[in-house]
Amino acid sequence: MVQISRFWDGTTLGDATVAPYDAGTEFSEVMSAIAGASATPDKGGVIRSTAGELAISSPSAGTVRVGVGEAMVYGAWYKSDTNVDHTFPTPAAAARTDRIILRKSWATQTVRQMVVTGAEGGSVPVLTQVVGDTWDVPIAQIAVATNGNITITDQRVTLGVPDVDVILTDPIIRDTLWFGAKP
């Protein structure tokens, strides 16, 4: 079994020998573990109990809106404080399935919403998940018919961040978690 701890000053003793740390990998790994994202198959998801939780809606024909909220994508925190609308053009010959994703890019050092467009008559676009390069977390799958109708499939994963209000206000939970079980 390998044991490791992070983060330390210096570079010569104990676990500090892996320093200098790369924020895109080591720090992201720690943040994912704290947020519960490391336990999800996609290594990320929507942070529960934040305003909006990146809610999905369709405000008009051919448009899908992702609301405000926060998420973790392979250890990188993401926040959108405004609605983001994505348009889906009508396919010409056969139905198409697209995806709305959150994409972490190590090259641009960003996490952004984007649409991955599928091929007409083809299958659902695959997620890119390459550590150190690009990591996608799904938000929604959008089926677009040749008549322009869209069907939205919510693919958000909600991370298991505890509800702080419950912990602080419930004396049994608070005392057990912070001070250990009382005799």
JSON list of C-alpha atoms in Angstrom, two decimals:
[
{"chain": "A", "resi": 1, "resn": "MET", "atom": "CA", "xyz": [0.00, 0.00, 0.00]},
{"chain": "A", "resi": 2, "resn": "VAL", "atom": "CA", "xyz": [1.25, 3.46, -0.94]},
{"chain": "A", "resi": 3, "resn": "GLN", "atom": "CA", "xyz": [0.79, 6.26, 1.55]},
{"chain": "A", "resi": 4, "resn": "ILE", "atom": "CA", "xyz": [1.14, 9.93, 0.71]},
{"chain": "A", "resi": 5, "resn": "SER", "atom": "CA", "xyz": [0.34, 13.31, 2.22]},
{"chain": "A", "resi": 6, "resn": "ARG", "atom": "CA", "xyz": [0.30, 16.81, 0.78]},
{"chain": "A", "resi": 7, "resn": "PHE", "atom": "CA", "xyz": [1.20, 19.81, 0.88]},
{"chain": "A", "resi": 8, "resn": "TRP", "atom": "CA", "xyz": [4.60, 20.51, 2.49]},
{"chain": "A", "resi": 9, "resn": "ASP", "atom": "CA", "xyz": [7.25, 23.22, 2.47]},
{"chain": "A", "resi": 10, "resn": "GLY", "atom": "CA", "xyz": [10.61, 22.22, 1.11]},
{"chain": "A", "resi": 11, "resn": "THR", "atom": "CA", "xyz": [11.57, 19.49, -1.32]},
{"chain": "A", "resi": 12, "resn": "THR", "atom": "CA", "xyz": [13.91, 17.09, 0.47]},
{"chain": "A", "resi": 13, "resn": "LEU", "atom": "CA", "xyz": [12.07, 15.41, 3.37]},
{"chain": "A", "resi": 14, "resn": "GLY", "atom": "CA", "xyz": [9.29, 12.84, 3.42]},
{"chain": "A", "resi": 15, "resn": "ASP", "atom": "CA", "xyz": [6.39, 13.48, 1.07]},
{"chain": "A", "resi": 16, "resn": "ALA", "atom": "CA", "xyz": [7.79, 16.90, 0.15]},
{"chain": "A", "resi": 17, "resn": "THR", "atom": "CA", "xyz": [10.15, 15.10, -2.21]},
{"chain": "A", "resi": 18, "resn": "VAL", "atom": "CA", "xyz": [7.39, 15.17, -4.86]},
{"chain": "A", "resi": 19, "resn": "ALA", "atom": "CA", "xyz": [7.43, 18.99, -4.76]},
{"chain": "A", "resi": 20, "resn": "PRO", "atom": "CA", "xyz": [7.17, 21.32, -6.52]},
{"chain": "A", "resi": 21, "resn": "TYR", "atom": "CA", "xyz": [3.51, 20.62, -6.82]},
{"chain": "A", "resi": 22, "resn": "ASP", "atom": "CA", "xyz": [1.61, 20.96, -10.05]},
{"chain": "A", "resi": 23, "resn": "ALA", "atom": "CA", "xyz": [-1.68, 22.74, -9.30]},
{"chain": "A", "resi": 24, "resn": "GLY", "atom": "CA", "xyz": [-3.27, 21.13, -12.33]},
{"chain": "A", "resi": 25, "resn": "THR", "atom": "CA", "xyz": [-2.68, 17.63, -10.97]},
{"chain": "A", "resi": 26, "resn": "GLU", "atom": "CA", "xyz": [-1.80, 17.32, -7.28]},
{"chain": "A", "resi": 27, "resn": "PHE", "atom": "CA", "xyz": [-3.99, 20.17, -6.04]},
{"chain": "A", "resi": 28, "resn": "SER", "atom": "CA", "xyz": [-6.84, 19.07, -8.31]},
{"chain": "A", "resi": 29, "resn": "GLU", "atom": "CA", "xyz": [-6.56, 15.54, -6.93]},
{"chain": "A", "resi": 30, "resn": "VAL", "atom": "CA", "xyz": [-6.92, 16.83, -3.36]},
{"chain": "A", "resi": 31, "resn": "MET", "atom": "CA", "xyz": [-9.84, 19.12, -4.24]},
{"chain": "A", "resi": 32, "resn": "SER", "atom": "CA", "xyz": [-11.62, 16.25, -6.01]},
{"chain": "A", "resi": 33, "resn": "ALA", "atom": "CA", "xyz": [-11.27, 14.09, -2.93]},
{"chain": "A", "resi": 34, "resn": "ILE", "atom": "CA", "xyz": [-12.63, 16.82, -0.64]},
{"chain": "A", "resi": 35, "resn": "ALA", "atom": "CA", "xyz": [-15.62, 17.51, -2.90]},
{"chain": "A", "resi": 36, "resn": "GLY", "atom": "CA", "xyz": [-16.41, 13.85, -3.44]},
{"chain": "A", "resi": 37, "resn": "ALA", "atom": "CA", "xyz": [-15.63, 14.18, -7.14]},
{"chain": "A", "resi": 38, "resn": "SER", "atom": "CA", "xyz": [-12.99, 11.45, -7.03]},
{"chain": "A", "resi": 39, "resn": "ALA", "atom": "CA", "xyz": [-15.75, 8.94, -6.30]},
{"chain": "A", "resi": 40, "resn": "THR", "atom": "CA", "xyz": [-17.77, 9.79, -9.42]},
{"chain": "A", "resi": 41, "resn": "PRO", "atom": "CA", "xyz": [-17.08, 7.95, -12.69]},
{"chain": "A", "resi": 42, "resn": "ASP", "atom": "CA", "xyz": [-16.60, 11.30, -14.44]},
{"chain": "A", "resi": 43, "resn": "LYS", "atom": "CA", "xyz": [-14.37, 12.76, -11.68]},
{"chain": "A", "resi": 44, "resn": "GLY", "atom": "CA", "xyz": [-16.64, 15.74, -11.23]},
{"chain": "A", "resi": 45, "resn": "GLY", "atom": "CA", "xyz": [-20.13, 17.11, -11.03]},
{"chain": "A", "resi": 46, "resn": "VAL", "atom": "CA", "xyz": [-22.43, 19.85, -9.80]},
{"chain": "A", "resi": 47, "resn": "ILE", "atom": "CA", "xyz": [-21.88, 21.12, -6.28]},
{"chain": "A", "resi": 48, "resn": "ARG", "atom": "CA", "xyz": [-25.11, 20.62, -4.36]},
{"chain": "A", "resi": 49, "resn": "SER", "atom": "CA", "xyz": [-26.75, 23.42, -2.42]},
{"chain": "A", "resi": 50, "resn": "THR", "atom": "CA", "xyz": [-25.45, 26.22, -4.60]},
{"chain": "A", "resi": 51, "resn": "ALA", "atom": "CA", "xyz": [-27.82, 28.62, -6.29]},
{"chain": "A", "resi": 52, "resn": "GLY", "atom": "CA", "xyz": [-29.25, 26.98, -9.39]},
{"chain": "A", "resi": 53, "resn": "GLU", "atom": "CA", "xyz": [-27.10, 23.84, -9.49]},
{"chain": "A", "resi": 54, "resn": "LEU", "atom": "CA", "xyz": [-26.57, 24.44, -13.24]},
{"chain": "A", "resi": 55, "resn": "ALA", "atom": "CA", "xyz": [-30.26, 23.66, -13.86]},
{"chain": "A", "resi": 56, "resn": "ILE", "atom": "CA", "xyz": [-31.20, 22.78, -17.43]},
{"chain": "A", "resi": 57, "resn": "SER", "atom": "CA", "xyz": [-34.16, 24.29, -19.27]},
{"chain": "A", "resi": 58, "resn": "SER", "atom": "CA", "xyz": [-35.33, 25.15, -22.78]},
{"chain": "A", "resi": 59, "resn": "PRO", "atom": "CA", "xyz": [-36.42, 28.80, -22.92]},
{"chain": "A", "resi": 60, "resn": "SER", "atom": "CA", "xyz": [-37.18, 28.67, -26.66]},
{"chain": "A", "resi": 61, "resn": "ALA", "atom": "CA", "xyz": [-37.19, 26.28, -29.62]},
{"chain": "A", "resi": 62, "resn": "GLY", "atom": "CA", "xyz": [-33.71, 25.01, -30.43]},
{"chain": "A", "resi": 63, "resn": "THR", "atom": "CA", "xyz": [-32.17, 26.54, -27.30]},
{"chain": "A", "resi": 64, "resn": "VAL", "atom": "CA", "xyz": [-31.03, 24.88, -24.09]},
{"chain": "A", "resi": 65, "resn": "ARG", "atom": "CA", "xyz": [-30.16, 27.00, -21.08]},
{"chain": "A", "resi": 66, "resn": "VAL", "atom": "CA", "xyz": [-27.75, 26.00, -18.34]},
{"chain": "A", "resi": 67, "resn": "GLY", "atom": "CA", "xyz": [-28.50, 28.04, -15.25]},
{"chain": "A", "resi": 68, "resn": "VAL", "atom": "CA", "xyz": [-26.19, 29.41, -12.61]},
{"chain": "A", "resi": 69, "resn": "GLY", "atom": "CA", "xyz": [-24.24, 27.16, -10.28]},
{"chain": "A", "resi": 70, "resn": "GLU", "atom": "CA", "xyz": [-20.93, 25.63, -9.33]},
{"chain": "A", "resi": 71, "resn": "ALA", "atom": "CA", "xyz": [-19.16, 22.39, -10.18]},
{"chain": "A", "resi": 72, "resn": "MET", "atom": "CA", "xyz": [-15.91, 20.50, -9.87]},
{"chain": "A", "resi": 73, "resn": "VAL", "atom": "CA", "xyz": [-14.19, 19.16, -12.99]},
{"chain": "A", "resi": 74, "resn": "TYR", "atom": "CA", "xyz": [-11.27, 16.89, -12.13]},
{"chain": "A", "resi": 75, "resn": "GLY", "atom": "CA", "xyz": [-10.45, 19.03, -9.11]},
{"chain": "A", "resi": 76, "resn": "ALA", "atom": "CA", "xyz": [-10.93, 22.42, -10.76]},
{"chain": "A", "resi": 77, "resn": "TRP", "atom": "CA", "xyz": [-13.70, 24.57, -9.30]},
{"chain": "A", "resi": 78, "resn": "TYR", "atom": "CA", "xyz": [-16.12, 26.11, -11.79]},
{"chain": "A", "resi": 79, "resn": "LYS", "atom": "CA", "xyz": [-18.74, 28.82, -11.24]},
{"chain": "A", "resi": 80, "resn": "SER", "atom": "CA", "xyz": [-21.25, 30.44, -13.56]},
{"chain": "A", "resi": 81, "resn": "ASP", "atom": "CA", "xyz": [-23.18, 33.40, -12.15]},
{"chain": "A", "resi": 82, "resn": "THR", "atom": "CA", "xyz": [-25.23, 33.90, -15.32]},
{"chain": "A", "resi": 83, "resn": "ASN", "atom": "CA", "xyz": [-27.38, 31.68, -17.52]},
{"chain": "A", "resi": 84, "resn": "VAL", "atom": "CA", "xyz": [-25.62, 30.28, -20.58]},
{"chain": "A", "resi": 85, "resn": "ASP", "atom": "CA", "xyz": [-27.75, 29.56, -23.66]},
{"chain": "A", "resi": 86, "resn": "HIS", "atom": "CA", "xyz": [-26.69, 27.00, -26.28]},
{"chain": "A", "resi": 87, "resn": "THR", "atom": "CA", "xyz": [-28.39, 26.77, -29.68]},
{"chain": "A", "resi": 88, "resn": "PHE", "atom": "CA", "xyz": [-28.92, 23.54, -31.57]},
{"chain": "A", "resi": 89, "resn": "PRO", "atom": "CA", "xyz": [-29.41, 23.79, -35.34]},
{"chain": "A", "resi": 90, "resn": "THR", "atom": "CA", "xyz": [-31.89, 21.42, -36.98]},
{"chain": "A", "resi": 91, "resn": "PRO", "atom": "CA", "xyz": [-30.21, 18.47, -38.69]},
{"chain": "A", "resi": 92, "resn": "ALA", "atom": "CA", "xyz": [-30.81, 18.12, -42.45]},
{"chain": "A", "resi": 93, "resn": "ALA", "atom": "CA", "xyz": [-31.15, 14.37, -43.02]},
{"chain": "A", "resi": 94, "resn": "ALA", "atom": "CA", "xyz": [-31.23, 12.43, -39.73]},
{"chain": "A", "resi": 95, "resn": "ALA", "atom": "CA", "xyz": [-31.60, 13.03, -36.01]},
{"chain": "A", "resi": 96, "resn": "ARG", "atom": "CA", "xyz": [-28.48, 14.03, -34.11]},
{"chain": "A", "resi": 97, "resn": "THR", "atom": "CA", "xyz": [-27.45, 13.76, -30.46]},
{"chain": "A", "resi": 98, "resn": "ASP", "atom": "CA", "xyz": [-25.22, 16.44, -28.96]},
{"chain": "A", "resi": 99, "resn": "ARG", "atom": "CA", "xyz": [-23.85, 16.98, -25.47]},
{"chain": "A", "resi": 100, "resn": "ILE", "atom": "CA", "xyz": [-23.44, 19.98, -23.21]},
{"chain": "A", "resi": 101, "resn": "ILE", "atom": "CA", "xyz": [-20.34, 19.46, -21.11]},
{"chain": "A", "resi": 102, "resn": "LEU", "atom": "CA", "xyz": [-18.01, 21.21, -18.73]},
{"chain": "A", "resi": 103, "resn": "ARG", "atom": "CA", "xyz": [-14.51, 20.92, -20.18]},
{"chain": "A", "resi": 104, "resn": "LYS", "atom": "CA", "xyz": [-11.33, 21.35, -18.17]},
{"chain": "A", "resi": 105, "resn": "SER", "atom": "CA", "xyz": [-8.38, 22.25, -20.35]},
{"chain": "A", "resi": 106, "resn": "TRP", "atom": "CA", "xyz": [-4.88, 22.08, -18.92]},
{"chain": "A", "resi": 107, "resn": "ALA", "atom": "CA", "xyz": [-3.57, 23.94, -22.01]},
{"chain": "A", "resi": 108, "resn": "THR", "atom": "CA", "xyz": [-5.82, 26.98, -21.51]},
{"chain": "A", "resi": 109, "resn": "GLN", "atom": "CA", "xyz": [-6.16, 26.53, -17.73]},
{"chain": "A", "resi": 110, "resn": "THR", "atom": "CA", "xyz": [-9.94, 26.94, -17.89]},
{"chain": "A", "resi": 111, "resn": "VAL", "atom": "CA", "xyz": [-13.20, 25.10, -17.27]},
{"chain": "A", "resi": 112, "resn": "ARG", "atom": "CA", "xyz": [-15.96, 26.16, -19.66]},
{"chain": "A", "resi": 113, "resn": "GLN", "atom": "CA", "xyz": [-19.36, 24.99, -20.82]},
{"chain": "A", "resi": 114, "resn": "MET", "atom": "CA", "xyz": [-19.40, 23.84, -24.40]},
{"chain": "A", "resi": 115, "resn": "VAL", "atom": "CA", "xyz": [-21.41, 21.80, -26.87]},
{"chain": "A", "resi": 116, "resn": "VAL", "atom": "CA", "xyz": [-19.97, 18.67, -28.43]},
{"chain": "A", "resi": 117, "resn": "THR", "atom": "CA", "xyz": [-21.91, 18.10, -31.65]},
{"chain": "A", "resi": 118, "resn": "GLY", "atom": "CA", "xyz": [-22.72, 14.56, -32.72]},
{"chain": "A", "resi": 119, "resn": "ALA", "atom": "CA", "xyz": [-23.00, 13.28, -36.28]},
{"chain": "A", "resi": 120, "resn": "GLU", "atom": "CA", "xyz": [-26.41, 13.07, -37.95]},
{"chain": "A", "resi": 121, "resn": "GLY", "atom": "CA", "xyz": [-27.68, 9.51, -37.57]},
{"chain": "A", "resi": 122, "resn": "GLY", "atom": "CA", "xyz": [-24.70, 8.74, -35.31]},
{"chain": "A", "resi": 123, "resn": "SER", "atom": "CA", "xyz": [-24.26, 7.86, -31.67]},
{"chain": "A", "resi": 124, "resn": "VAL", "atom": "CA", "xyz": [-23.81, 10.13, -28.65]},
{"chain": "A", "resi": 125, "resn": "PRO", "atom": "CA", "xyz": [-20.44, 11.95, -28.72]},
{"chain": "A", "resi": 126, "resn": "VAL", "atom": "CA", "xyz": [-17.92, 10.43, -26.33]},
{"chain": "A", "resi": 127, "resn": "LEU", "atom": "CA", "xyz": [-16.42, 12.39, -23.46]},
{"chain": "A", "resi": 128, "resn": "THR", "atom": "CA", "xyz": [-12.75, 13.31, -23.66]},
{"chain": "A", "resi": 129, "resn": "GLN", "atom": "CA", "xyz": [-11.09, 12.32, -20.39]},
{"chain": "A", "resi": 130, "resn": "VAL", "atom": "CA", "xyz": [-7.32, 12.57, -20.56]},
{"chain": "A", "resi": 131, "resn": "VAL", "atom": "CA", "xyz": [-5.55, 13.67, -17.36]},
{"chain": "A", "resi": 132, "resn": "GLY", "atom": "CA", "xyz": [-3.13, 16.52, -18.00]},
{"chain": "A", "resi": 133, "resn": "ASP", "atom": "CA", "xyz": [-4.85, 17.48, -21.26]},
{"chain": "A", "resi": 134, "resn": "THR", "atom": "CA", "xyz": [-8.67, 17.62, -21.41]},
{"chain": "A", "resi": 135, "resn": "TRP", "atom": "CA", "xyz": [-11.36, 16.35, -19.04]},
{"chain": "A", "resi": 136, "resn": "ASP", "atom": "CA", "xyz": [-15.10, 16.48, -19.82]},
{"chain": "A", "resi": 137, "resn": "VAL", "atom": "CA", "xyz": [-17.96, 16.17, -17.33]},
{"chain": "A", "resi": 138, "resn": "PRO", "atom": "CA", "xyz": [-21.44, 15.79, -18.85]},
{"chain": "A", "resi": 139, "resn": "ILE", "atom": "CA", "xyz": [-24.24, 18.26, -18.14]},
{"chain": "A", "resi": 140, "resn": "ALA", "atom": "CA", "xyz": [-26.92, 17.20, -20.65]},
{"chain": "A", "resi": 141, "resn": "GLN", "atom": "CA", "xyz": [-27.53, 15.09, -23.71]},
{"chain": "A", "resi": 142, "resn": "ILE", "atom": "CA", "xyz": [-29.58, 16.84, -26.42]},
{"chain": "A", "resi": 143, "resn": "ALA", "atom": "CA", "xyz": [-31.41, 14.82, -29.07]},
{"chain": "A", "resi": 144, "resn": "VAL", "atom": "CA", "xyz": [-32.28, 17.03, -32.05]},
{"chain": "A", "resi": 145, "resn": "ALA", "atom": "CA", "xyz": [-34.93, 15.77, -34.49]},
{"chain": "A", "resi": 146, "resn": "THR", "atom": "CA", "xyz": [-35.14, 16.71, -38.18]},
{"chain": "A", "resi": 147, "resn": "ASN", "atom": "CA", "xyz": [-38.24, 18.81, -37.39]},
{"chain": "A", "resi": 148, "resn": "GLY", "atom": "CA", "xyz": [-36.21, 20.87, -34.88]},
{"chain": "A", "resi": 149, "resn": "ASN", "atom": "CA", "xyz": [-37.72, 19.34, -31.72]},
{"chain": "A", "resi": 150, "resn": "ILE", "atom": "CA", "xyz": [-35.23, 18.71, -28.97]},
{"chain": "A", "resi": 151, "resn": "THR", "atom": "CA", "xyz": [-35.27, 16.22, -26.11]},
{"chain": "A", "resi": 152, "resn": "ILE", "atom": "CA", "xyz": [-33.09, 16.99, -23.11]},
{"chain": "A", "resi": 153, "resn": "THR", "atom": "CA", "xyz": [-31.61, 14.24, -20.94]},
{"chain": "A", "resi": 154, "resn": "ASP", "atom": "CA", "xyz": [-30.13, 15.61, -17.72]},
{"chain": "A", "resi": 155, "resn": "GLN", "atom": "CA", "xyz": [-26.70, 14.06, -17.13]},
{"chain": "A", "resi": 156, "resn": "ARG", "atom": "CA", "xyz": [-25.60, 16.15, -14.18]},
{"chain": "A", "resi": 157, "resn": "VAL", "atom": "CA", "xyz": [-23.94, 14.29, -11.33]},
{"chain": "A", "resi": 158, "resn": "THR", "atom": "CA", "xyz": [-24.44, 15.91, -7.95]},
{"chain": "A", "resi": 159, "resn": "LEU", "atom": "CA", "xyz": [-21.44, 15.81, -5.65]},
{"chain": "A", "resi": 160, "resn": "GLY", "atom": "CA", "xyz": [-21.96, 14.68, -2.08]},
{"chain": "A", "resi": 161, "resn": "VAL", "atom": "CA", "xyz": [-20.87, 17.83, -0.29]},
{"chain": "A", "resi": 162, "resn": "PRO", "atom": "CA", "xyz": [-22.57, 17.82, 3.12]},
{"chain": "A", "resi": 163, "resn": "ASP", "atom": "CA", "xyz": [-25.19, 20.42, 3.91]},
{"chain": "A", "resi": 164, "resn": "VAL", "atom": "CA", "xyz": [-23.33, 22.70, 6.32]},
{"chain": "A", "resi": 165, "resn": "ASP", "atom": "CA", "xyz": [-26.55, 24.17, 7.71]},
{"chain": "A", "resi": 166, "resn": "VAL", "atom": "CA", "xyz": [-27.70, 20.73, 8.89]},
{"chain": "A", "resi": 167, "resn": "ILE", "atom": "CA", "xyz": [-24.33, 19.97, 10.46]},
{"chain": "A", "resi": 168, "resn": "LEU", "atom": "CA", "xyz": [-24.26, 23.29, 12.31]},
{"chain": "A", "resi": 169, "resn": "THR", "atom": "CA", "xyz": [-27.87, 23.23, 13.54]},
{"chain": "A", "resi": 170, "resn": "ASP", "atom": "CA", "xyz": [-28.33, 19.56, 14.44]},
{"chain": "A", "resi": 171, "resn": "PRO", "atom": "CA", "xyz": [-26.55, 19.04, 17.81]},
{"chain": "A", "resi": 172, "resn": "ILE", "atom": "CA", "xyz": [-26.31, 15.24, 17.42]},
{"chain": "A", "resi": 173, "resn": "ILE", "atom": "CA", "xyz": [-24.70, 15.44, 13.98]},
{"chain": "A", "resi": 174, "resn": "ARG", "atom": "CA", "xyz": [-22.49, 18.38, 14.99]},
{"chain": "A", "resi": 175, "resn": "ASP", "atom": "CA", "xyz": [-21.24, 16.76, 18.19]},
{"chain": "A", "resi": 176, "resn": "THR", "atom": "CA", "xyz": [-20.67, 13.37, 16.56]},
{"chain": "A", "resi": 177, "resn": "LEU", "atom": "CA", "xyz": [-18.78, 14.74, 13.56]},
{"chain": "A", "resi": 178, "resn": "TRP", "atom": "CA", "xyz": [-16.72, 17.36, 15.35]},
{"chain": "A", "resi": 179, "resn": "PHE", "atom": "CA", "xyz": [-16.21, 15.93, 18.81]},
{"chain": "A", "resi": 180, "resn": "GLY", "atom": "CA", "xyz": [-16.80, 12.20, 18.48]},
{"chain": "A", "resi": 181, "resn": "ALA", "atom": "CA", "xyz": [-19.74, 10.27, 19.88]},
{"chain": "A", "resi": 182, "resn": "LYS", "atom": "CA", "xyz": [-20.70, 11.20, 23.40]},
{"chain": "A", "resi": 183, "resn": "PRO", "atom": "CA", "xyz": [-20.74, 8.40, 25.99]}
]
